[in-house]
Coordinates of C-alpha atoms and ligand atoms in Angstrom, one line a residue:
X652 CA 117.4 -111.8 -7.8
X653 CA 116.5 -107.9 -8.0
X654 CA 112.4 -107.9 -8.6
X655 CA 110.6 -110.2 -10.1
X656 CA 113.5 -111.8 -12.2
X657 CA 115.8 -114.9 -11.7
X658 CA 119.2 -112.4 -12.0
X659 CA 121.8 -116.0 -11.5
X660 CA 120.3 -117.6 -14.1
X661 CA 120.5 -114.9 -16.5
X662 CA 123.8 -114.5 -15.9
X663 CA 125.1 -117.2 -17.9
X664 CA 122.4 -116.4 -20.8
X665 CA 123.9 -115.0 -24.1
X666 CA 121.9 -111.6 -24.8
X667 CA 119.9 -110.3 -26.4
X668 CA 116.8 -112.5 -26.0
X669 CA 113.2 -112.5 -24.3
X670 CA 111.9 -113.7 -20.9
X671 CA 108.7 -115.2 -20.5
X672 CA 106.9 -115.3 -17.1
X673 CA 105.0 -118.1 -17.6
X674 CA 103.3 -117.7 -13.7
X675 CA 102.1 -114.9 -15.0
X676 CA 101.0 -116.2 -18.6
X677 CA 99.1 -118.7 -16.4
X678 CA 97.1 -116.1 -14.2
X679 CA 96.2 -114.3 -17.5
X680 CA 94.4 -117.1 -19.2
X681 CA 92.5 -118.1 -16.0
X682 CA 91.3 -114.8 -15.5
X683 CA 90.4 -114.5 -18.7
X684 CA 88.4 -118.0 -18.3
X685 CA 86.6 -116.4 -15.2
X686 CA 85.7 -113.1 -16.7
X687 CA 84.9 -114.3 -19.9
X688 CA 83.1 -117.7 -18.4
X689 CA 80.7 -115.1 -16.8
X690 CA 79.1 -115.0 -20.3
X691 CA 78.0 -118.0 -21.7
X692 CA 77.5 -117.1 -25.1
X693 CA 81.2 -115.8 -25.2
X694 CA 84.1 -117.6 -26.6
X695 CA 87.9 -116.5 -26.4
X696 CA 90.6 -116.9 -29.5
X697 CA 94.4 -116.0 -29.5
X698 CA 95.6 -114.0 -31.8
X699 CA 98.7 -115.5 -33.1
X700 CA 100.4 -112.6 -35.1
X701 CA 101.0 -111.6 -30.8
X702 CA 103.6 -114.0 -30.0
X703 CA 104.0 -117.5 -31.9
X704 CA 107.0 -118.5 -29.7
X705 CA 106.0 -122.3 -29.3
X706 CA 106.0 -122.8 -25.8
X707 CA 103.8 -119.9 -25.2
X708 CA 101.1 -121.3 -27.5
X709 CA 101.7 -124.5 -26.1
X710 CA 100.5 -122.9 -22.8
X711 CA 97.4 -121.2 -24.6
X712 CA 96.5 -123.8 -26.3
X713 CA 95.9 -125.8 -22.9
X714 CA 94.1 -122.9 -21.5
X715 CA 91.9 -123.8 -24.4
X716 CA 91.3 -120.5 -26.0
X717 CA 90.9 -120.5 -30.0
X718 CA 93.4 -119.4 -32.5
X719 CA 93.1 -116.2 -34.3
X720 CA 95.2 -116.6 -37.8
X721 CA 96.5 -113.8 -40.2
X722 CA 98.7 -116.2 -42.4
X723 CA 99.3 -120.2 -43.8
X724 CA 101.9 -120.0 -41.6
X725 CA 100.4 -118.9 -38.4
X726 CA 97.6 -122.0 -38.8
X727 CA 100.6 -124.4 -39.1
X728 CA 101.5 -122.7 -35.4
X729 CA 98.5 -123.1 -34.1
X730 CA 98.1 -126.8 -35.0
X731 CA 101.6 -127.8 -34.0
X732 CA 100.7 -126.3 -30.7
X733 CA 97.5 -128.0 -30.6
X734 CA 95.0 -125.5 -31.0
X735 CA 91.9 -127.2 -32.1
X736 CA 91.6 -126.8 -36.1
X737 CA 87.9 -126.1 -35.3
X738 CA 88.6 -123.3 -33.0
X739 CA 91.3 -122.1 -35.5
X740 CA 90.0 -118.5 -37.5
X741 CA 91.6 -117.1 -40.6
X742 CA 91.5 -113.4 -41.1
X743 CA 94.2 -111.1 -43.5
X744 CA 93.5 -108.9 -46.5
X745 CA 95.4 -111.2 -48.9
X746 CA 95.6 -114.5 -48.5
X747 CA 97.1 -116.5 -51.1
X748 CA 96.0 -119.8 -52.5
X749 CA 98.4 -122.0 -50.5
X750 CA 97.5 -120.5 -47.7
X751 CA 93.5 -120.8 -48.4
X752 CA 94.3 -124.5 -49.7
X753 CA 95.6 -125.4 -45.4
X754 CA 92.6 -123.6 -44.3
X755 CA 90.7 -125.6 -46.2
X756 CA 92.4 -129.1 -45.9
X757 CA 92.7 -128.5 -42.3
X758 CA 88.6 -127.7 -42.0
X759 CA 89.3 -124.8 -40.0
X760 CA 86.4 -123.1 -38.2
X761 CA 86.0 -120.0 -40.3
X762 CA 87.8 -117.7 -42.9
X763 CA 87.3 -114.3 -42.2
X764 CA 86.7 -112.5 -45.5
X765 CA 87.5 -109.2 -46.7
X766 CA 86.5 -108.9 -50.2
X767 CA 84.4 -110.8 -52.8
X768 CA 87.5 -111.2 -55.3
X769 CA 88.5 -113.4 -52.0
X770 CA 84.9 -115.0 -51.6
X771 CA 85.1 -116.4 -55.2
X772 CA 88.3 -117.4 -54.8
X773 CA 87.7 -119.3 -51.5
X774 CA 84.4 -120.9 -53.1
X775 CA 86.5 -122.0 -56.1
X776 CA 89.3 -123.8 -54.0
X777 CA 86.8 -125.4 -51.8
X778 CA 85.1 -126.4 -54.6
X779 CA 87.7 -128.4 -56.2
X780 CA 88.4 -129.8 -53.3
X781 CA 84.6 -131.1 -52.2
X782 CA 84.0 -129.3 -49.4
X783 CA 82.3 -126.2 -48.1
X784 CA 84.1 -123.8 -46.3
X785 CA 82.7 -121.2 -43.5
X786 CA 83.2 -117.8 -44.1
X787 CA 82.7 -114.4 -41.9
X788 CA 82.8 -111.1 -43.6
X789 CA 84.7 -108.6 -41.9
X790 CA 83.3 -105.6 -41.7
X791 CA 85.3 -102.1 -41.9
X792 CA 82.6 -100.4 -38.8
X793 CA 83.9 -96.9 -39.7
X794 CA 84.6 -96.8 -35.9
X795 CA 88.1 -94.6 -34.5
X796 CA 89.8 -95.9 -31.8
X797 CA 91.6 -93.6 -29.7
X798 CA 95.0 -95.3 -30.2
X799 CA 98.0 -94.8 -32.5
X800 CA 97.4 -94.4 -36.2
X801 CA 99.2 -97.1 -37.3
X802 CA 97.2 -99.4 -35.6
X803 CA 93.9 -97.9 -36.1
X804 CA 92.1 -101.0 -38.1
X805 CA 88.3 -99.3 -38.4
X806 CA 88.3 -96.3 -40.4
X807 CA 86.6 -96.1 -44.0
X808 CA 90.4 -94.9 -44.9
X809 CA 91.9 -98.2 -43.9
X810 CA 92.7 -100.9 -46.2
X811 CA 90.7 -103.9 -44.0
X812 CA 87.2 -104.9 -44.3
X813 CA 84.2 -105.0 -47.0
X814 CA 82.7 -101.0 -46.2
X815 CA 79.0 -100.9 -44.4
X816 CA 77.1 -100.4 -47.8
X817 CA 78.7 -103.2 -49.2
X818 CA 78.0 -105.8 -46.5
X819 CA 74.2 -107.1 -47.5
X820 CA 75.0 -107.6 -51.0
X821 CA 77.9 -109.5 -50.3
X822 CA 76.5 -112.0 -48.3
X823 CA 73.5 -112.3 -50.5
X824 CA 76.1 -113.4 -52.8
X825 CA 77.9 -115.6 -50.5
X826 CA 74.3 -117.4 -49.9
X827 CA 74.4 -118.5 -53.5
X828 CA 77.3 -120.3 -53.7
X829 CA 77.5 -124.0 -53.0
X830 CA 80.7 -124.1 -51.2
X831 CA 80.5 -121.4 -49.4
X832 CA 78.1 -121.3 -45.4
X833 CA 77.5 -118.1 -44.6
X834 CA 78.5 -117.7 -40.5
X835 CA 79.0 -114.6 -39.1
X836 CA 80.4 -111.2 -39.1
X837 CA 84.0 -109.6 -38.0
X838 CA 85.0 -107.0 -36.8
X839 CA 88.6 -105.2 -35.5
X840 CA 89.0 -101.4 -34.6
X841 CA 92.5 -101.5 -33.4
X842 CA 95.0 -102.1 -31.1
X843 CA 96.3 -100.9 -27.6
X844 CA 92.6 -99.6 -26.7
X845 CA 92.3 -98.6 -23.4
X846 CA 89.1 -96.4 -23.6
X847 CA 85.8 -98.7 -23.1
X848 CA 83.9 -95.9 -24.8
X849 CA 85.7 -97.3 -28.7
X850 CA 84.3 -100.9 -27.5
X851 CA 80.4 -99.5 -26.5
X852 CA 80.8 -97.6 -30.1
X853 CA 81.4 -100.9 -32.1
X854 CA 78.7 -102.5 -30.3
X855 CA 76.3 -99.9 -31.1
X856 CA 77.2 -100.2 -34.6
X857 CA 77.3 -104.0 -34.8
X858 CA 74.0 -103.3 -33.1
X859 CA 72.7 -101.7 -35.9
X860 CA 73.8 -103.9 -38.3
X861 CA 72.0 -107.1 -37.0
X862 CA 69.0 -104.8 -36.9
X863 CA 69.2 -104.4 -40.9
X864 CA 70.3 -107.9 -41.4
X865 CA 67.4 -108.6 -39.6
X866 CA 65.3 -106.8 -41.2
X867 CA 65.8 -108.9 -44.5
X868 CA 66.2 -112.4 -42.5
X869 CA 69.6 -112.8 -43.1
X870 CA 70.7 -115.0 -39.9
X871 CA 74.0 -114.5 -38.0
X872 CA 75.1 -117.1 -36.1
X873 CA 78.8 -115.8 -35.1
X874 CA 80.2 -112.5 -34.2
X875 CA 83.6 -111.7 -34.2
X876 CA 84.4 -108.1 -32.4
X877 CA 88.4 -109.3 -32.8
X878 CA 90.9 -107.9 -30.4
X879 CA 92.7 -104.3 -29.2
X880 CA 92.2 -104.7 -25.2
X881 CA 95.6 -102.7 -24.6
X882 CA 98.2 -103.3 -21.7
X883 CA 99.3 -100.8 -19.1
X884 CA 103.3 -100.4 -20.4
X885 CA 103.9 -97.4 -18.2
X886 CA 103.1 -99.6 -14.7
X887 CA 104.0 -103.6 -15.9
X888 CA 104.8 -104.5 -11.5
X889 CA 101.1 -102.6 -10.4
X890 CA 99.2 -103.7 -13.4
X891 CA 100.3 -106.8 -14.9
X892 CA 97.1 -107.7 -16.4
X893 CA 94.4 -105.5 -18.1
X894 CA 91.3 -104.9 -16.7
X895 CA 89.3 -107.5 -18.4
X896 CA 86.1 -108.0 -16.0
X897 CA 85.5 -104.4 -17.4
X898 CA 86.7 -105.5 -21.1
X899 CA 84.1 -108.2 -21.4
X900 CA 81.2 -106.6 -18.7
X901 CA 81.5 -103.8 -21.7
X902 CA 80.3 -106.1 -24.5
X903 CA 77.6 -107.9 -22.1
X904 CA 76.1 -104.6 -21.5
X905 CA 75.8 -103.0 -25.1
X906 CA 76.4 -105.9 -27.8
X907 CA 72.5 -107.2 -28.0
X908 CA 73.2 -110.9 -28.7
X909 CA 70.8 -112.7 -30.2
X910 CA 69.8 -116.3 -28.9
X911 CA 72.2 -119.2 -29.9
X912 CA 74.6 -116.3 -31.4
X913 CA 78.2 -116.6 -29.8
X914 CA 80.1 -113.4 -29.2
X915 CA 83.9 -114.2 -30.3
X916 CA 87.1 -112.1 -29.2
X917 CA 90.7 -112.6 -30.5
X918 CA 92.9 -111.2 -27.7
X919 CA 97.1 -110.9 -28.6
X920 CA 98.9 -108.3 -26.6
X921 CA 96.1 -108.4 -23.8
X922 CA 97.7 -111.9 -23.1
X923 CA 101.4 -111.9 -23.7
X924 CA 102.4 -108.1 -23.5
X925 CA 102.9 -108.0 -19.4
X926 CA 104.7 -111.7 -19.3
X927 CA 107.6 -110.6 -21.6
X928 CA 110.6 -108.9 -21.4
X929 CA 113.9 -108.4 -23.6
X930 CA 116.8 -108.9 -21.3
X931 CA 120.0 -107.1 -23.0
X932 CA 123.0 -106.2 -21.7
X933 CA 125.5 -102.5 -21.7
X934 CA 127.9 -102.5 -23.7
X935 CA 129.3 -98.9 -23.5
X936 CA 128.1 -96.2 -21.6
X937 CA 129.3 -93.1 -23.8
X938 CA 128.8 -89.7 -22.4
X939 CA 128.1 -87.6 -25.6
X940 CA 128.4 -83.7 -25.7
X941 CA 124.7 -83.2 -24.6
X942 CA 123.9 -86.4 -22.7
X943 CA 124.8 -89.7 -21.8
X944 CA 123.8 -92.9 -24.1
X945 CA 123.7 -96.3 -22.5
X946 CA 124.4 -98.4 -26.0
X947 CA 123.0 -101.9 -25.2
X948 CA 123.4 -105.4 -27.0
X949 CA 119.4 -105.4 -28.2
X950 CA 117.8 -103.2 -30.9
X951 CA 115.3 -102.4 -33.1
X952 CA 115.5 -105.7 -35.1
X953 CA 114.8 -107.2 -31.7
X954 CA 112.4 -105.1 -30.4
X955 CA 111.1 -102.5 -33.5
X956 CA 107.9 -101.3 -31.7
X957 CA 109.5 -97.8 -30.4
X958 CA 111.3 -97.3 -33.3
X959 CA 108.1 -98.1 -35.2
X960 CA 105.3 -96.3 -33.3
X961 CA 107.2 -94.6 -30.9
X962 CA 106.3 -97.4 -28.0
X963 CA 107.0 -96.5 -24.6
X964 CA 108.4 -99.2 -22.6
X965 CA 109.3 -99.4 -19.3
X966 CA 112.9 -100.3 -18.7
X967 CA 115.2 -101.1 -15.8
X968 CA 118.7 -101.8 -14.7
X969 CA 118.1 -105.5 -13.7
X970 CA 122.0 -106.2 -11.8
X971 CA 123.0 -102.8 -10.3
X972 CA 120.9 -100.3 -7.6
X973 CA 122.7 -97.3 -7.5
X974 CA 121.8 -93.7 -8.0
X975 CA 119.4 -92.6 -10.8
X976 CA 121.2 -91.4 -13.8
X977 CA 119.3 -90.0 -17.2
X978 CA 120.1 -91.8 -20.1
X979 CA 119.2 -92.3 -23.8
X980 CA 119.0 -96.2 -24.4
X981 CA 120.4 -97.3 -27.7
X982 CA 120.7 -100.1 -29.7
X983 CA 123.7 -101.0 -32.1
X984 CA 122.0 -100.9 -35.2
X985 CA 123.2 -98.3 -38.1
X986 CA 119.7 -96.3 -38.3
X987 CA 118.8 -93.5 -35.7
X988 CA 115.3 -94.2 -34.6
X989 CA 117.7 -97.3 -33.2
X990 CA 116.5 -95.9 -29.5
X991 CA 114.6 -97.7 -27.0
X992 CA 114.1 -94.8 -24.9
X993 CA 115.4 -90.8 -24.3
X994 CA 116.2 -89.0 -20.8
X995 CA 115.4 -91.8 -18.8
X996 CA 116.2 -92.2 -15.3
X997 CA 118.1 -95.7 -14.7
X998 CA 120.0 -97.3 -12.1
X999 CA 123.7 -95.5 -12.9
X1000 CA 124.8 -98.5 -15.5
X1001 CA 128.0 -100.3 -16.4
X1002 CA 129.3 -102.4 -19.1
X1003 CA 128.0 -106.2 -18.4
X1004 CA 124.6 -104.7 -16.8
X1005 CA 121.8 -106.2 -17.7
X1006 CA 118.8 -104.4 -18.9
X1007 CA 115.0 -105.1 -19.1
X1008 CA 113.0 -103.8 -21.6
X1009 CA 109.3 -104.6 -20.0
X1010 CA 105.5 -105.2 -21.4
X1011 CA 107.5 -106.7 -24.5
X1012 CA 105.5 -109.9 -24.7
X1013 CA 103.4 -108.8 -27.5
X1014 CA 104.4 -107.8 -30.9
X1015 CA 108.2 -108.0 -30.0
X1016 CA 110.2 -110.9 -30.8
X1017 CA 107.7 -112.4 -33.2
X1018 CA 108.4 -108.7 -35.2
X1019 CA 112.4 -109.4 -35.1
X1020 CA 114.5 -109.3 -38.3
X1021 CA 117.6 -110.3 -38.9
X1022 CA 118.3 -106.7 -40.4
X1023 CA 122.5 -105.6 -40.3
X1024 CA 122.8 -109.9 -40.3
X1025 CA 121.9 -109.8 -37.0
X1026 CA 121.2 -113.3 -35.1
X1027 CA 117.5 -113.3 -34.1
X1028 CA 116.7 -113.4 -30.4
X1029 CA 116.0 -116.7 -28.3
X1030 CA 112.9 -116.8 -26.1
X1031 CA 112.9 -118.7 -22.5
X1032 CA 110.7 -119.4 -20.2
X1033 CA 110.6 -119.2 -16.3
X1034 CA 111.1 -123.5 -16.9
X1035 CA 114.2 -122.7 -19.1
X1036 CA 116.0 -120.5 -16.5
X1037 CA 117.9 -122.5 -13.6
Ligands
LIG53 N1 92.4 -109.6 -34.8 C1 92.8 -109.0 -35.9 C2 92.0 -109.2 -37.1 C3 94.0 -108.2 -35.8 O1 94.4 -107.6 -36.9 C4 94.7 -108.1 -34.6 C5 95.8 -107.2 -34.5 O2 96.3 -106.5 -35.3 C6 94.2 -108.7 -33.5 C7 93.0 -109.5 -33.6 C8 94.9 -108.7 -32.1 O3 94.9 -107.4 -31.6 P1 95.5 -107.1 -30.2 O4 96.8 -107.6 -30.1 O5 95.4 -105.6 -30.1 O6 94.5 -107.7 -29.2

């Protein structure tokens, strides 16, 4: 075993595929029980799109955090692994009718809505089917987040939420309708924040907002502030979990709750980013006329985030110490942003090596495609590995 991973039984494992630490899965959730348990009137959900690998939501689900949903598909997940349908939330900018229709069969705590087209048509579904169905609007806060752009959520220029100006006279309208209760508000700025000053900025805004509601006694009894806590991927062995005391303290201190109001989060990569890795092996080490390329087993339909958004992650030469080498790490696929990483310094590697591609928990093999007809990766757990 070199580090923190169980080397033998890897050794028999085909690769590509992803490593789950579930040890350190476990410690997540329970700190994220004791931090967040501090404040009574908060209430944790998983957000699915994350990682749906069943065993992992098995895990969360016994923690007994919620379920955060972006699709039919992801509430069939979460009630397989046995979230609690009414701790199950359903947010997206186009849901389809199918997909509304297990949402509402399933009596799911709350759709989170994003436009009145998508009111009426929830009101009208529930409608024909007798029951009333609970609805947050999500509100585009017109708060930046100092993050990527492609996973900035909060600007006016995005495509997600019902704008400011917008938000009293759509749930006036949402009051009227019979099969429609009116619950809360959500909110989600981005993703990979690591800044506490973006979080004190939504909760100044959200502050304001109760204010007007207030003002014309429209009651809130839910707020969502959804996810974005990011994850340390440049240091995965000194910071393996985020620093949520100061996540959550940062809410308690600015978001002015109002009594009997519950403050909801929907955490992904905060949760599953640190306790994943893709294992892969060498294939070829090629020395080029510039550099040398380690070409590994794994790529970007296995793991698309650096290819995608330019994702740092951490990697390592998992079989071999030897003296530090720079490499470019590649993947076999036929596209040139196929590259994990450039001028690296790894452990000198050989064919049969194996490789790990840390913080890839989140957003990784739940993203894979079967792009070139490539197999998609399996997912194991410390349990799985003998
Ligand atoms: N909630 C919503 C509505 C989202 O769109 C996302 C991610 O895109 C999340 C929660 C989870 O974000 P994160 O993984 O950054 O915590």
């Amino acid at each position: 075993m070199k580090g923190i991973f169980p080397i033998e039984g890897f050794k028999a494992m085909e690769t590509p595929f992803y490593y789950y630490n579930t040890e350190l899965l476990r410690q997540t959730l329970s700190t994220i029980n004791i931090e967040a348990g501090k404040h009574e009137q908060f209430r944790v959900h998983y957000a699915i799109k994350a990682n749906a690998n069943p065993k992992l939501l098995n895990i969360i689900s016994h923690a007994g955090l919620g379920a955060d949903c972006v699709s039919g598909g992801e509430i069939k997940a979460a009630i397989d692994a046995g979230f609690s349908r009414d701790k199950i939330v359903y947010a997206g900018v186009g849901k389809s009718d199918w997909e509304i229709n297990i949402g509402i069969d399933n009596e799911i705590q709350c759709f989170n809505v994003e436009s009145v087209p998508e009111l009426e048509v929830i009101n009208e579904i529930a409608s024909a089917r007798g029951k009333v169905a609970n609805v947050a609007f999500r509100i585009n806060p017109n708060v930046g987040a100092h993050t990527h752009a492609n996973i900035t959520t909060g600007l006016a220029e995005n495509k997600f939420g019902i704008a400011m100006r917008d938000m009293e006279n759509v749930i006036v309208l949402s009051l009227k309708m019979k099969n429609i209760n009116f619950h809360g508000l959500h909110f989600h700025i981005g993703s990979q924040i690591l800044d506490m000053g973006d979080f004190e900025a939504l909760c100044n805004r959200i502050n304001d907002l109760l204010c007007q509601l207030e003002r014309h006694h429209i009651k809130v009894e839910t707020i969502n502030v959804g996810g974005g806590l990011g994850v340390d991927y440049r240091h995965p062995n000194r910071m393996p979990m985020p620093d949520f005391k100061a996540y959550f303290d940062t809410y308690a201190k600015h978001l002015k709750l109002r009594e009997g109001q519950t403050l909801h989060f929907e955490l992904g990569r905060a949760v599953v980013a640190q306790c994943g890795s893709l294992i892969t092996k060498v294939l070829y080490v090629k020395e080029g006329a510039t550099k040398k390329f380690v070409i590994v087993d794994a790529g970007m339909t296995d793991l698309i985030r650096p290819a995608l958004y330019n994702a740092y992650h951490k990697i390592e030469n998992i079989t071999y110490d030897g003296e530090k080498q720079t490499y470019d790490v590649v993947g076999p696929i036929c596209e040139s942003s196929d590259v994990f990483a450039k001028a690296i310094d790894l452990d000198e590697c050989h064919r049969g090596d194996l490789i790990a591609i840390r913080s890839a928990g989140a957003y990784g093999e739940i993203m894979a495609s079967q792009y070139n007809c490539r197999r998609l990766p399996s997912g194991y757990v410390t349990e799985d590995i003998r």
